[in-house]
mmCIF file of C-alpha atoms and ligand atoms in Angstrom:
data_model
loop_
_atom_site.group_PDB
_atom_site.id
_atom_site.type_symbol
_atom_site.label_atom_id
_atom_site.label_comp_id
_atom_site.label_asym_id
_atom_site.label_seq_id
_atom_site.Cartn_x
_atom_site.Cartn_y
_atom_site.Cartn_z
ATOM 1 C CA MET O 1 0.000 0.000 0.000
ATOM 2 C CA ARG O 2 1.334 3.428 -0.810
ATOM 3 C CA SER O 3 0.615 6.299 1.530
ATOM 4 C CA TRP O 4 -2.464 8.450 1.120
ATOM 5 C CA LYS O 5 -0.098 11.170 -0.149
ATOM 6 C CA ALA O 6 1.411 9.040 -2.886
ATOM 7 C CA SER O 7 -1.976 7.589 -3.810
ATOM 8 C CA LEU O 8 -3.427 11.053 -4.096
ATOM 9 C CA VAL O 9 -0.524 12.212 -6.268
ATOM 10 C CA SER O 10 -0.958 9.121 -8.426
ATOM 11 C CA ALA O 11 -4.688 9.674 -8.759
ATOM 12 C CA VAL O 12 -4.167 13.272 -9.827
ATOM 13 C CA LEU O 13 -1.522 12.285 -12.365
ATOM 14 C CA VAL O 14 -3.565 9.428 -13.763
ATOM 15 C CA SER O 15 -6.456 11.818 -14.229
ATOM 16 C CA GLN O 16 -4.030 14.032 -16.170
ATOM 17 C CA GLY O 17 -3.096 11.073 -18.355
ATOM 18 C CA THR O 18 0.361 10.427 -16.825
ATOM 19 C CA SER O 19 1.216 7.178 -15.091
ATOM 20 C CA ALA O 20 2.952 7.432 -11.772
ATOM 21 C CA LEU O 21 5.668 5.004 -10.730
ATOM 22 C CA ASN O 22 3.699 2.818 -8.377
ATOM 23 C CA ASN O 23 4.814 -0.735 -8.923
ATOM 24 C CA GLY O 24 4.201 -2.194 -5.480
ATOM 25 C CA ILE O 25 7.860 -2.264 -4.419
ATOM 26 C CA GLY O 26 9.943 0.026 -2.236
ATOM 27 C CA LEU O 27 7.299 0.124 0.462
ATOM 28 C CA LYS O 28 10.044 0.048 3.091
ATOM 29 C CA PRO O 29 13.436 1.777 2.929
ATOM 30 C CA HIS O 30 15.718 -0.544 0.958
ATOM 31 C CA MET O 31 18.555 -2.270 2.805
ATOM 32 C CA GLY O 32 21.774 -3.471 1.261
ATOM 33 C CA TRP O 33 25.312 -2.581 0.234
ATOM 34 C CA SER O 34 26.837 -0.356 -2.423
ATOM 35 C CA SER O 35 30.275 -0.590 -3.994
ATOM 36 C CA TRP O 36 31.123 3.130 -4.231
ATOM 37 C CA ASN O 37 32.549 3.872 -0.773
ATOM 38 C CA VAL O 38 34.459 0.603 -0.773
ATOM 39 C CA ALA O 39 36.941 1.284 -3.579
ATOM 40 C CA GLN O 40 35.076 3.575 -6.022
ATOM 41 C CA CYS O 41 35.535 2.327 -9.606
ATOM 42 C CA ASN O 42 37.653 -0.652 -8.556
ATOM 43 C CA ALA O 43 34.792 -2.187 -6.582
ATOM 44 C CA ALA O 44 32.332 -2.226 -9.532
ATOM 45 C CA SER O 45 33.016 -5.885 -10.318
ATOM 46 C CA ALA O 46 31.499 -9.357 -10.250
ATOM 47 C CA SER O 47 33.988 -10.471 -7.621
ATOM 48 C CA TYR O 48 33.000 -7.678 -5.198
ATOM 49 C CA ALA O 49 29.294 -8.348 -5.850
ATOM 50 C CA LEU O 50 29.540 -12.090 -5.262
ATOM 51 C CA ASP O 51 31.898 -11.780 -2.317
ATOM 52 C CA THR O 52 29.493 -9.325 -0.668
ATOM 53 C CA ALA O 53 26.534 -11.624 -1.332
ATOM 54 C CA ASN O 54 28.396 -14.443 0.427
ATOM 55 C CA LYS O 55 29.177 -12.128 3.333
ATOM 56 C CA PHE O 56 25.489 -11.160 3.585
ATOM 57 C CA ILE O 57 24.813 -14.824 4.339
ATOM 58 C CA SER O 58 27.831 -15.651 6.510
ATOM 59 C CA LEU O 59 27.547 -12.498 8.659
ATOM 60 C CA GLY O 60 23.797 -13.002 9.164
ATOM 61 C CA LEU O 61 22.972 -9.770 7.319
ATOM 62 C CA LYS O 62 20.534 -11.376 4.903
ATOM 63 C CA ASP O 63 18.484 -12.714 7.811
ATOM 64 C CA LEU O 64 18.276 -9.168 9.195
ATOM 65 C CA GLY O 65 16.849 -7.795 5.942
ATOM 66 C CA TYR O 66 19.940 -6.603 4.038
ATOM 67 C CA GLU O 67 18.984 -7.539 0.524
ATOM 68 C CA TYR O 68 20.393 -5.385 -2.308
ATOM 69 C CA ILE O 69 23.928 -5.816 -3.659
ATOM 70 C CA ASN O 70 24.341 -2.585 -5.616
ATOM 71 C CA ILE O 71 27.175 -1.880 -8.000
ATOM 72 C CA ASP O 72 27.805 1.844 -8.438
ATOM 73 C CA ASP O 73 29.637 3.811 -11.140
ATOM 74 C CA CYS O 74 32.226 2.282 -13.556
ATOM 75 C CA TRP O 75 30.770 -1.175 -14.271
ATOM 76 C CA SER O 76 30.578 -0.739 -18.062
ATOM 77 C CA THR O 77 33.096 -0.028 -20.796
ATOM 78 C CA LYS O 78 33.644 3.623 -21.754
ATOM 79 C CA SER O 79 31.599 3.290 -24.969
ATOM 80 C CA ARG O 80 28.369 1.715 -26.066
ATOM 81 C CA ASP O 81 28.475 -1.039 -28.720
ATOM 82 C CA SER O 82 27.568 -0.451 -32.368
ATOM 83 C CA SER O 83 23.872 -0.968 -31.619
ATOM 84 C CA GLY O 84 23.882 1.541 -28.772
ATOM 85 C CA LYS O 85 23.873 -1.011 -25.958
ATOM 86 C CA LEU O 86 25.759 -0.710 -22.697
ATOM 87 C CA VAL O 87 28.645 -3.179 -22.433
ATOM 88 C CA PRO O 88 29.681 -4.655 -19.066
ATOM 89 C CA ASP O 89 33.446 -4.247 -18.712
ATOM 90 C CA PRO O 90 34.761 -7.758 -19.533
ATOM 91 C CA ALA O 91 37.647 -7.350 -17.108
ATOM 92 C CA LYS O 92 35.192 -6.757 -14.247
ATOM 93 C CA TRP O 93 32.353 -9.031 -15.446
ATOM 94 C CA PRO O 94 34.082 -11.961 -17.204
ATOM 95 C CA ASN O 95 30.789 -13.869 -17.547
ATOM 96 C CA GLY O 96 28.562 -10.830 -18.028
ATOM 97 C CA ILE O 97 26.015 -9.365 -15.635
ATOM 98 C CA LYS O 98 23.296 -12.029 -15.889
ATOM 99 C CA ALA O 99 25.594 -14.766 -14.603
ATOM 100 C CA VAL O 100 26.019 -12.659 -11.448
ATOM 101 C CA THR O 101 22.360 -11.678 -10.992
ATOM 102 C CA ASP O 102 21.370 -15.341 -11.396
ATOM 103 C CA LYS O 103 23.728 -16.376 -8.594
ATOM 104 C CA ILE O 104 22.620 -13.505 -6.370
ATOM 105 C CA HIS O 105 18.945 -14.350 -6.951
ATOM 106 C CA ASP O 106 19.664 -17.998 -6.136
ATOM 107 C CA MET O 107 20.979 -16.795 -2.788
ATOM 108 C CA GLY O 108 17.678 -15.013 -2.132
ATOM 109 C CA LEU O 109 19.210 -11.560 -2.644
ATOM 110 C CA LYS O 110 18.746 -8.742 -5.152
ATOM 111 C CA PHE O 111 21.116 -6.930 -7.507
ATOM 112 C CA GLY O 112 21.404 -3.253 -8.458
ATOM 113 C CA LEU O 113 23.305 -1.107 -10.945
ATOM 114 C CA TYR O 114 24.059 2.590 -11.391
ATOM 115 C CA GLY O 115 23.405 4.926 -14.312
ATOM 116 C CA CYS O 116 23.098 8.587 -15.083
ATOM 117 C CA ALA O 117 20.550 10.948 -16.643
ATOM 118 C CA GLY O 118 23.219 12.825 -18.600
ATOM 119 C CA GLN O 119 25.558 11.986 -21.467
ATOM 120 C CA LYS O 120 28.079 10.394 -19.115
ATOM 121 C CA THR O 121 28.101 9.102 -15.555
ATOM 122 C CA CYS O 122 29.956 11.152 -12.952
ATOM 123 C CA ALA O 123 33.062 9.008 -13.518
ATOM 124 C CA GLY O 124 32.786 9.375 -17.304
ATOM 125 C CA TYR O 125 31.060 6.130 -18.389
ATOM 126 C CA PRO O 126 28.105 6.154 -20.832
ATOM 127 C CA GLY O 127 25.006 7.898 -19.467
ATOM 128 C CA SER O 128 21.441 7.002 -20.414
ATOM 129 C CA GLU O 129 20.257 10.282 -21.950
ATOM 130 C CA GLY O 130 18.393 9.344 -25.147
ATOM 131 C CA HIS O 131 18.821 5.606 -24.433
ATOM 132 C CA GLU O 132 16.347 5.239 -21.563
ATOM 133 C CA ALA O 133 13.995 2.565 -22.932
ATOM 134 C CA SER O 134 16.791 0.510 -24.467
ATOM 135 C CA ASP O 135 18.835 0.627 -21.247
ATOM 136 C CA VAL O 136 15.869 -0.431 -19.121
ATOM 137 C CA ALA O 137 15.230 -3.327 -21.526
ATOM 138 C CA GLN O 138 18.846 -4.369 -21.029
ATOM 139 C CA LEU O 139 18.560 -4.123 -17.237
ATOM 140 C CA ALA O 140 15.373 -6.182 -17.333
ATOM 141 C CA SER O 141 17.009 -8.860 -19.506
ATOM 142 C CA TRP O 142 19.837 -9.157 -16.971
ATOM 143 C CA GLY O 143 17.379 -9.422 -14.055
ATOM 144 C CA VAL O 144 18.471 -6.166 -12.421
ATOM 145 C CA ASP O 145 16.323 -5.204 -9.408
ATOM 146 C CA PHE O 146 17.561 -1.717 -8.553
ATOM 147 C CA TRP O 147 18.767 1.307 -10.531
ATOM 148 C CA LYS O 148 20.520 4.295 -8.948
ATOM 149 C CA TYR O 149 20.314 7.252 -11.309
ATOM 150 C CA ASP O 150 22.767 10.149 -11.070
ATOM 151 C CA ASN O 151 22.797 13.646 -12.625
ATOM 152 C CA CYS O 152 26.221 14.389 -14.130
ATOM 153 C CA TYR O 153 26.841 15.726 -17.674
ATOM 154 C CA THR O 154 23.175 16.716 -17.931
ATOM 155 C CA PRO O 155 21.756 19.384 -20.298
ATOM 156 C CA CYS O 156 23.612 22.646 -19.759
ATOM 157 C CA GLN O 157 24.165 26.016 -21.365
ATOM 158 C CA GLN O 158 27.910 25.334 -21.299
ATOM 159 C CA ASN O 159 29.501 23.436 -24.174
ATOM 160 C CA PRO O 160 30.993 20.911 -23.737
ATOM 161 C CA ARG O 161 28.867 20.008 -20.776
ATOM 162 C CA PRO O 162 30.746 19.929 -17.476
ATOM 163 C CA GLN O 163 30.415 17.132 -14.944
ATOM 164 C CA THR O 164 28.248 19.395 -12.775
ATOM 165 C CA CYS O 165 26.512 22.237 -14.572
ATOM 166 C CA ASN O 166 25.951 25.633 -12.960
ATOM 167 C CA SER O 167 23.637 26.904 -15.708
ATOM 168 C CA PRO O 168 21.328 23.940 -16.362
ATOM 169 C CA THR O 169 18.887 23.608 -19.233
ATOM 170 C CA GLY O 170 15.753 22.141 -17.676
ATOM 171 C CA SER O 171 15.888 20.584 -14.227
ATOM 172 C CA THR O 172 16.629 17.255 -12.642
ATOM 173 C CA LYS O 173 12.880 16.642 -12.784
ATOM 174 C CA THR O 174 12.769 16.915 -16.569
ATOM 175 C CA TRP O 175 15.966 14.869 -16.979
ATOM 176 C CA TYR O 176 14.673 12.044 -14.766
ATOM 177 C CA ALA O 177 11.206 11.786 -16.335
ATOM 178 C CA PRO O 178 12.226 9.699 -19.402
ATOM 179 C CA MET O 179 13.899 7.058 -17.219
ATOM 180 C CA ARG O 180 10.947 6.991 -14.823
ATOM 181 C CA ASP O 181 8.647 6.480 -17.819
ATOM 182 C CA ALA O 182 10.895 3.747 -19.248
ATOM 183 C CA ILE O 183 10.802 1.920 -15.913
ATOM 184 C CA ILE O 184 7.012 2.200 -15.846
ATOM 185 C CA GLY O 185 6.901 0.960 -19.439
ATOM 186 C CA ALA O 186 8.927 -2.155 -18.546
ATOM 187 C CA GLN O 187 7.019 -2.870 -15.338
ATOM 188 C CA ASN O 188 5.259 -5.954 -16.675
ATOM 189 C CA THR O 189 8.632 -7.501 -17.524
ATOM 190 C CA ARG O 190 10.617 -6.429 -14.463
ATOM 191 C CA LYS O 191 9.850 -4.294 -11.431
ATOM 192 C CA ILE O 192 12.848 -2.058 -10.753
ATOM 193 C CA ASN O 193 13.429 -0.146 -7.534
ATOM 194 C CA PHE O 194 14.355 3.340 -8.780
ATOM 195 C CA ASN O 195 16.695 5.529 -6.688
ATOM 196 C CA LEU O 196 17.054 9.188 -7.702
ATOM 197 C CA CYS O 197 20.574 10.404 -7.025
ATOM 198 C CA ASN O 198 20.153 14.124 -7.732
ATOM 199 C CA TRP O 199 21.823 15.345 -4.525
ATOM 200 C CA GLY O 200 18.655 17.078 -3.269
ATOM 201 C CA ARG O 201 18.503 19.427 -6.271
ATOM 202 C CA ASP O 202 15.161 21.011 -7.199
ATOM 203 C CA GLN O 203 13.776 20.062 -3.754
ATOM 204 C CA VAL O 204 13.477 16.470 -4.918
ATOM 205 C CA TRP O 205 11.609 15.462 -1.745
ATOM 206 C CA THR O 206 8.587 17.456 -2.972
ATOM 207 C CA TRP O 207 8.237 15.409 -6.187
ATOM 208 C CA GLY O 208 10.458 12.350 -5.698
ATOM 209 C CA ALA O 209 7.625 10.040 -4.607
ATOM 210 C CA ASP O 210 6.166 10.244 -8.067
ATOM 211 C CA TYR O 211 9.480 9.599 -9.802
ATOM 212 C CA GLY O 212 11.201 6.946 -7.734
ATOM 213 C CA HIS O 213 11.175 4.867 -4.591
ATOM 214 C CA SER O 214 13.832 6.962 -2.840
ATOM 215 C CA TRP O 215 15.804 10.111 -3.510
ATOM 216 C CA ARG O 216 19.126 11.449 -2.318
ATOM 217 C CA MET O 217 18.306 14.604 -0.391
ATOM 218 C CA SER O 218 21.889 15.910 -0.174
ATOM 219 C CA VAL O 219 25.308 15.813 -1.752
ATOM 220 C CA ASP O 220 27.512 12.898 -0.749
ATOM 221 C CA ASN O 221 28.279 11.575 2.677
ATOM 222 C CA TRP O 222 32.074 11.979 2.674
ATOM 223 C CA GLY O 223 32.557 9.647 5.619
ATOM 224 C CA ASP O 224 33.295 12.295 8.238
ATOM 225 C CA TRP O 225 31.372 13.772 11.180
ATOM 226 C CA ALA O 226 30.695 16.976 9.213
ATOM 227 C CA SER O 227 28.762 14.909 6.644
ATOM 228 C CA VAL O 228 26.707 13.163 9.324
ATOM 229 C CA GLU O 229 25.938 16.561 10.826
ATOM 230 C CA ARG O 230 25.072 18.234 7.500
ATOM 231 C CA ILE O 231 22.841 15.410 6.242
ATOM 232 C CA GLY O 232 21.341 14.343 9.574
ATOM 233 C CA SER O 233 20.320 17.880 10.539
ATOM 234 C CA ALA O 234 18.730 18.486 7.119
ATOM 235 C CA ALA O 235 16.597 15.339 7.445
ATOM 236 C CA ALA O 236 14.486 16.928 10.195
ATOM 237 C CA GLY O 237 12.799 19.488 7.947
ATOM 238 C CA ILE O 238 11.768 17.038 5.214
ATOM 239 C CA ALA O 239 10.585 14.075 7.302
ATOM 240 C CA ASN O 240 6.980 14.486 6.200
ATOM 241 C CA TYR O 241 7.847 13.615 2.606
ATOM 242 C CA SER O 242 8.913 10.041 3.453
ATOM 243 C CA ALA O 243 6.206 7.401 3.216
ATOM 244 C CA PRO O 244 5.848 3.819 1.952
ATOM 245 C CA GLY O 245 6.891 3.819 -1.706
ATOM 246 C CA GLY O 246 9.056 6.970 -1.477
ATOM 247 C CA PHE O 247 11.778 7.753 1.070
ATOM 248 C CA ASN O 248 14.366 10.438 1.702
ATOM 249 C CA ASP O 249 17.746 8.771 1.045
ATOM 250 C CA LEU O 250 20.383 10.184 3.405
ATOM 251 C CA ASP O 251 23.122 8.419 1.373
ATOM 252 C CA MET O 252 25.186 5.342 2.085
ATOM 253 C CA LEU O 253 26.203 4.434 5.612
ATOM 254 C CA TYR O 254 29.856 5.377 5.697
ATOM 255 C CA LEU O 255 30.598 3.193 8.705
ATOM 256 C CA GLY O 256 34.115 2.020 9.347
ATOM 257 C CA SER O 257 35.494 5.203 7.768
ATOM 258 C CA ALA O 258 38.730 6.283 9.433
ATOM 259 C CA LYS O 259 37.203 9.745 9.602
ATOM 260 C CA ILE O 260 34.462 8.977 12.151
ATOM 261 C CA SER O 261 34.753 7.439 15.608
ATOM 262 C CA ALA O 262 33.096 4.292 16.912
ATOM 263 C CA THR O 263 30.731 6.508 18.925
ATOM 264 C CA GLU O 264 29.834 8.663 15.916
ATOM 265 C CA GLU O 265 28.982 5.506 13.969
ATOM 266 C CA LYS O 266 26.191 4.856 16.470
ATOM 267 C CA LEU O 267 24.597 8.234 15.886
ATOM 268 C CA HIS O 268 25.100 7.883 12.129
ATOM 269 C CA PHE O 269 23.311 4.522 11.959
ATOM 270 C CA GLY O 270 20.677 5.396 14.573
ATOM 271 C CA LEU O 271 19.669 8.663 12.930
ATOM 272 C CA TRP O 272 19.532 7.119 9.452
ATOM 273 C CA ALA O 273 17.379 4.302 10.898
ATOM 274 C CA ILE O 274 14.772 6.484 12.631
ATOM 275 C CA THR O 275 14.494 8.940 9.724
ATOM 276 C CA LYS O 276 13.614 5.953 7.502
ATOM 277 C CA SER O 277 16.584 6.355 5.219
ATOM 278 C CA PRO O 278 17.534 3.362 3.097
ATOM 279 C CA LEU O 279 20.209 1.453 5.031
ATOM 280 C CA VAL O 280 22.911 0.880 2.433
ATOM 281 C CA LEU O 281 26.278 -0.240 3.748
ATOM 282 C CA GLY O 282 29.133 1.655 2.145
ATOM 283 C CA LEU O 283 31.984 -0.416 3.487
ATOM 284 C CA ASP O 284 34.126 -3.452 2.785
ATOM 285 C CA LEU O 285 32.586 -6.385 4.635
ATOM 286 C CA ASN O 286 35.987 -8.120 4.645
ATOM 287 C CA LYS O 287 37.381 -5.375 6.834
ATOM 288 C CA ILE O 288 34.451 -4.677 9.146
ATOM 289 C CA SER O 289 35.228 -4.185 12.853
ATOM 290 C CA ALA O 290 33.351 -5.949 15.641
ATOM 291 C CA ASN O 291 31.954 -2.558 16.725
ATOM 292 C CA THR O 292 30.584 -1.696 13.283
ATOM 293 C CA LEU O 293 29.208 -5.196 12.863
ATOM 294 C CA SER O 294 27.290 -4.949 16.120
ATOM 295 C CA ILE O 295 25.810 -1.608 15.004
ATOM 296 C CA ILE O 296 24.636 -2.809 11.596
ATOM 297 C CA ARG O 297 23.228 -6.002 13.162
ATOM 298 C CA ASN O 298 21.139 -4.131 15.753
ATOM 299 C CA LYS O 299 17.785 -5.784 15.121
ATOM 300 C CA GLY O 300 15.836 -3.307 17.237
ATOM 301 C CA LEU O 301 17.056 -0.399 15.113
ATOM 302 C CA ILE O 302 16.461 -2.290 11.881
ATOM 303 C CA ASP O 303 12.913 -3.124 12.942
ATOM 304 C CA ILE O 304 12.271 0.562 13.636
ATOM 305 C CA ASN O 305 13.641 1.492 10.202
ATOM 306 C CA GLN O 306 11.543 -1.194 8.515
ATOM 307 C CA ASP O 307 8.338 -0.471 10.434
ATOM 308 C CA PRO O 308 5.418 -0.811 7.988
ATOM 309 C CA LEU O 309 4.087 2.647 8.801
ATOM 310 C CA GLY O 310 7.145 4.111 7.043
ATOM 311 C CA LYS O 311 6.939 7.499 8.781
ATOM 312 C CA ALA O 312 10.226 9.314 9.397
ATOM 313 C CA ALA O 313 11.115 10.710 12.815
ATOM 314 C CA THR O 314 11.715 14.431 13.098
ATOM 315 C CA THR O 315 12.738 16.863 15.816
ATOM 316 C CA PHE O 316 10.498 18.157 18.590
ATOM 317 C CA ARG O 317 11.217 20.815 21.205
ATOM 318 C CA PRO O 318 10.446 19.871 24.810
ATOM 319 C CA PRO O 319 9.578 22.708 27.233
ATOM 320 C CA GLY O 320 12.711 24.574 28.255
ATOM 321 C CA ALA O 321 14.910 23.078 25.510
ATOM 322 C CA ALA O 322 17.000 25.373 23.338
ATOM 323 C CA ALA O 323 15.848 26.076 19.776
ATOM 324 C CA PRO O 324 17.352 24.028 16.920
ATOM 325 C CA VAL O 325 20.471 25.469 15.281
ATOM 326 C CA ASN O 326 20.771 25.203 11.512
ATOM 327 C CA GLY O 327 23.275 22.563 10.433
ATOM 328 C CA LYS O 328 23.603 21.052 13.917
ATOM 329 C CA ILE O 329 21.963 17.828 15.042
ATOM 330 C CA TYR O 330 19.154 18.649 17.464
ATOM 331 C CA PRO O 331 18.936 16.460 20.593
ATOM 332 C CA TYR O 332 15.239 15.502 20.520
ATOM 333 C CA TRP O 333 13.642 13.380 17.793
ATOM 334 C CA ALA O 334 10.423 11.352 17.631
ATOM 335 C CA GLY O 335 8.359 9.496 15.078
ATOM 336 C CA PRO O 336 5.342 7.203 14.952
ATOM 337 C CA LEU O 337 5.642 3.430 14.652
ATOM 338 C CA SER O 338 2.872 0.968 13.895
ATOM 339 C CA ASP O 339 3.070 -0.220 17.522
ATOM 340 C CA GLY O 340 4.383 2.781 19.428
ATOM 341 C CA VAL O 341 6.663 5.774 19.094
ATOM 342 C CA VAL O 342 10.433 6.009 18.610
ATOM 343 C CA VAL O 343 12.315 8.672 20.542
ATOM 344 C CA GLY O 344 15.866 9.542 19.474
ATOM 345 C CA LEU O 345 18.242 11.418 21.771
ATOM 346 C CA CYS O 346 21.349 12.799 20.068
ATOM 347 C CA ALA O 347 24.324 14.357 21.810
ATOM 348 C CA GLY O 348 25.197 16.117 18.560
ATOM 349 C CA THR O 349 26.778 19.202 20.089
ATOM 350 C CA SER O 350 27.520 18.380 23.746
ATOM 351 C CA ALA O 351 27.795 15.427 26.080
ATOM 352 C CA GLY O 352 25.355 15.435 28.980
ATOM 353 C CA THR O 353 22.178 14.147 30.557
ATOM 354 C CA TYR O 354 19.283 14.075 28.137
ATOM 355 C CA SER O 355 15.804 13.538 29.572
ATOM 356 C CA VAL O 356 12.346 13.433 28.079
ATOM 357 C CA ASN O 357 8.919 13.396 29.685
ATOM 358 C CA PHE O 358 6.726 11.210 27.529
ATOM 359 C CA LYS O 359 3.866 13.717 27.834
ATOM 360 C CA ASP O 360 5.966 16.147 25.735
ATOM 361 C CA VAL O 361 6.610 13.677 22.923
ATOM 362 C CA PRO O 362 4.481 13.988 19.770
ATOM 363 C CA GLY O 363 2.308 10.882 19.513
ATOM 364 C CA LEU O 364 2.491 10.122 23.241
ATOM 365 C CA GLY O 365 0.713 11.925 26.073
ATOM 366 C CA ALA O 366 0.238 11.819 29.793
ATOM 367 C CA GLY O 367 0.523 8.353 31.250
ATOM 368 C CA SER O 368 2.873 5.511 31.905
ATOM 369 C CA TYR O 369 4.708 3.705 29.131
ATOM 370 C CA THR O 370 6.985 0.730 28.608
ATOM 371 C CA TRP O 371 10.275 1.503 26.857
ATOM 372 C CA LYS O 372 13.384 -0.153 25.490
ATOM 373 C CA GLU O 373 16.659 1.519 24.482
ATOM 374 C CA MET O 374 18.193 -0.133 21.425
ATOM 375 C CA TYR O 375 21.949 0.424 21.971
ATOM 376 C CA THR O 376 22.201 -0.430 25.683
ATOM 377 C CA GLY O 377 19.284 -2.867 25.834
ATOM 378 C CA GLN O 378 17.956 -1.023 28.917
ATOM 379 C CA THR O 379 14.210 -1.338 29.532
ATOM 380 C CA GLY O 380 11.788 0.339 31.894
ATOM 381 C CA ASN O 381 8.314 1.620 32.688
ATOM 382 C CA GLY O 382 7.212 5.073 33.629
ATOM 383 C CA THR O 383 6.514 8.603 32.483
ATOM 384 C CA SER O 384 10.012 9.643 31.365
ATOM 385 C CA VAL O 385 13.507 8.505 30.346
ATOM 386 C CA SER O 386 16.919 9.980 31.090
ATOM 387 C CA PHE O 387 20.366 9.021 29.761
ATOM 388 C CA ASN O 388 23.921 10.263 30.134
ATOM 389 C CA ILE O 389 25.155 10.483 26.559
ATOM 390 C CA ASP O 390 28.723 10.987 25.328
ATOM 391 C CA LEU O 391 29.479 13.610 22.705
ATOM 392 C CA HIS O 392 28.214 12.451 19.264
ATOM 393 C CA ASP O 393 26.528 9.368 20.736
ATOM 394 C CA MET O 394 22.834 8.518 20.527
ATOM 395 C CA ARG O 395 20.101 6.637 22.354
ATOM 396 C CA VAL O 396 17.103 5.233 20.499
ATOM 397 C CA VAL O 397 14.088 4.428 22.666
ATOM 398 C CA LYS O 398 11.063 2.511 21.524
ATOM 399 C CA VAL O 399 8.070 3.517 23.636
ATOM 400 C CA THR O 400 4.875 1.486 23.855
ATOM 401 C CA LYS O 401 1.763 1.832 25.976
ATOM 402 C CA ALA O 402 2.337 0.155 29.366
HETATM 403 C C1 GAL A 501 28.077 10.751 -7.163
HETATM 404 C C2 GAL A 501 27.102 10.078 -6.213
HETATM 405 C C3 GAL A 501 27.856 9.012 -5.460
HETATM 406 C C4 GAL A 501 28.475 8.028 -6.427
HETATM 407 C C5 GAL A 501 29.340 8.752 -7.452
HETATM 408 C C6 GAL A 501 29.832 7.838 -8.559
HETATM 409 O O1 GAL A 501 27.406 11.703 -7.914
HETATM 410 O O2 GAL A 501 26.545 11.028 -5.361
HETATM 411 O O3 GAL A 501 26.980 8.361 -4.564
HETATM 412 O O4 GAL A 501 27.448 7.325 -7.068
HETATM 413 O O5 GAL A 501 28.619 9.793 -8.062
HETATM 414 O O6 GAL A 501 30.551 8.512 -9.539
#
C-alpha cells in the first residue's frame, strides 16, 4: 500500500493522463550494500558483488533484511556497442552481468546497478540520456532489481557540458522523467526499484515520490562527522515527505570510515534508521570491525527502520529546551511506529544528561509507558527517560503503551 499522499498524487496524475511510478515495491526503505565507498571504480566488479553476497549470508545480514547488492559507477566499458547497448566491462564481469544476478537471486538476494541521466556518468562512463527505454530493456534482460540514477553531464548552457553544470537547461525533474517512464513501461517484464541520485537538487523530496522509490536529499556523505551533521540535521525538515513507496535517502552508511569514531557511527546509523533512510552499507565487509558489525546487526534499530508505517522521525522541542540550530543535530527526535513511538536522543553538540517526559513527545501523552533503548538494551516503565550520553553518541528508545 502506498501512503495516502502518494496515492493522491498518483490519482491526480492518472487523471491528467500520466502514469505514476507505483509498482508495489519500495514500500520500506531498501537495505543493502553499495560498492562506491568501498573502492570507487575498482569495486564495480562481479567479484566484489559475489563476495558481498556471500558475506550477507555468513555475517547473518541477509536474515536481518539486508537484501540489495548494488554496483555503483564504472561497471561498463567507456563506450556503447555499435547498436547503442551498454557493455559490461569484460575485465570486471568476465561472464557478463546475468551470470552474477542469477547467482545472487539464487541466494535469495537482489542486484542493483548505477546509471546517469546525462551523457556520461559522474566518472565518465556512458550515461542514459536518449537511451532510456533501451537501457531499461537491457537491465530487465539481466534481471536487475535496482537502478541508482545520477545527474552528471546533464543538459547545460555550457559546451561541452561539465560534470556538474551551474547553468542547467531544464531541471533534474525533466531529466529524470524519461527514465521513470521507461521503468514504468517495462514494469510488466521487471519491477525495478528506482533511486534518484540528484543530490537534493530542485527540492526532490517534494516530487520524488512520483518519480522513484527513494531520492538522495543531499550531496555525498564523505565519511566524516561533518557529513553526518550536515545530512542528519537536514533530514528533520523534510521528514513528512517520506512514506511507503518513497523515502528520503540520506546516502550510504559510511561506517568504518577512518574519519568517524566508533561513537559517531552509532549516531550515524541510529539517525539514518529512525528517519527511515535506506540502510545501504558503504563499506568493505571483509574489513568490518566488531563494533561496526554490532551496530549494523542491531535488530531493534532495523525493525524501527523497517516499520510498515514508514513514517520518518523528526525533531520536537520539549519545554525549556533550546531552539534548533541550523546545520547542527538537534537532541530531541520522535516518530510514529505501527506499535508505538520512537524517541531519538542525540548528543550532537555536547555530552550530557538528556531527559524526556513522555507527555511532551508527539504521539504520546500523559501516562505511563513501557520503553526499550536499542543500543544499551535497557528497559523500563514510567513517564520519562533519562540518559547520560557521550558527545556524538545517541540513544534510540522505543516507547509502547504500558
Ligand atoms: C556521485 C554520487 C555518489 C556516487 C558517485 C559515482 O554523484 O553522489 O553516490 O554514485 O557519483 O561517480
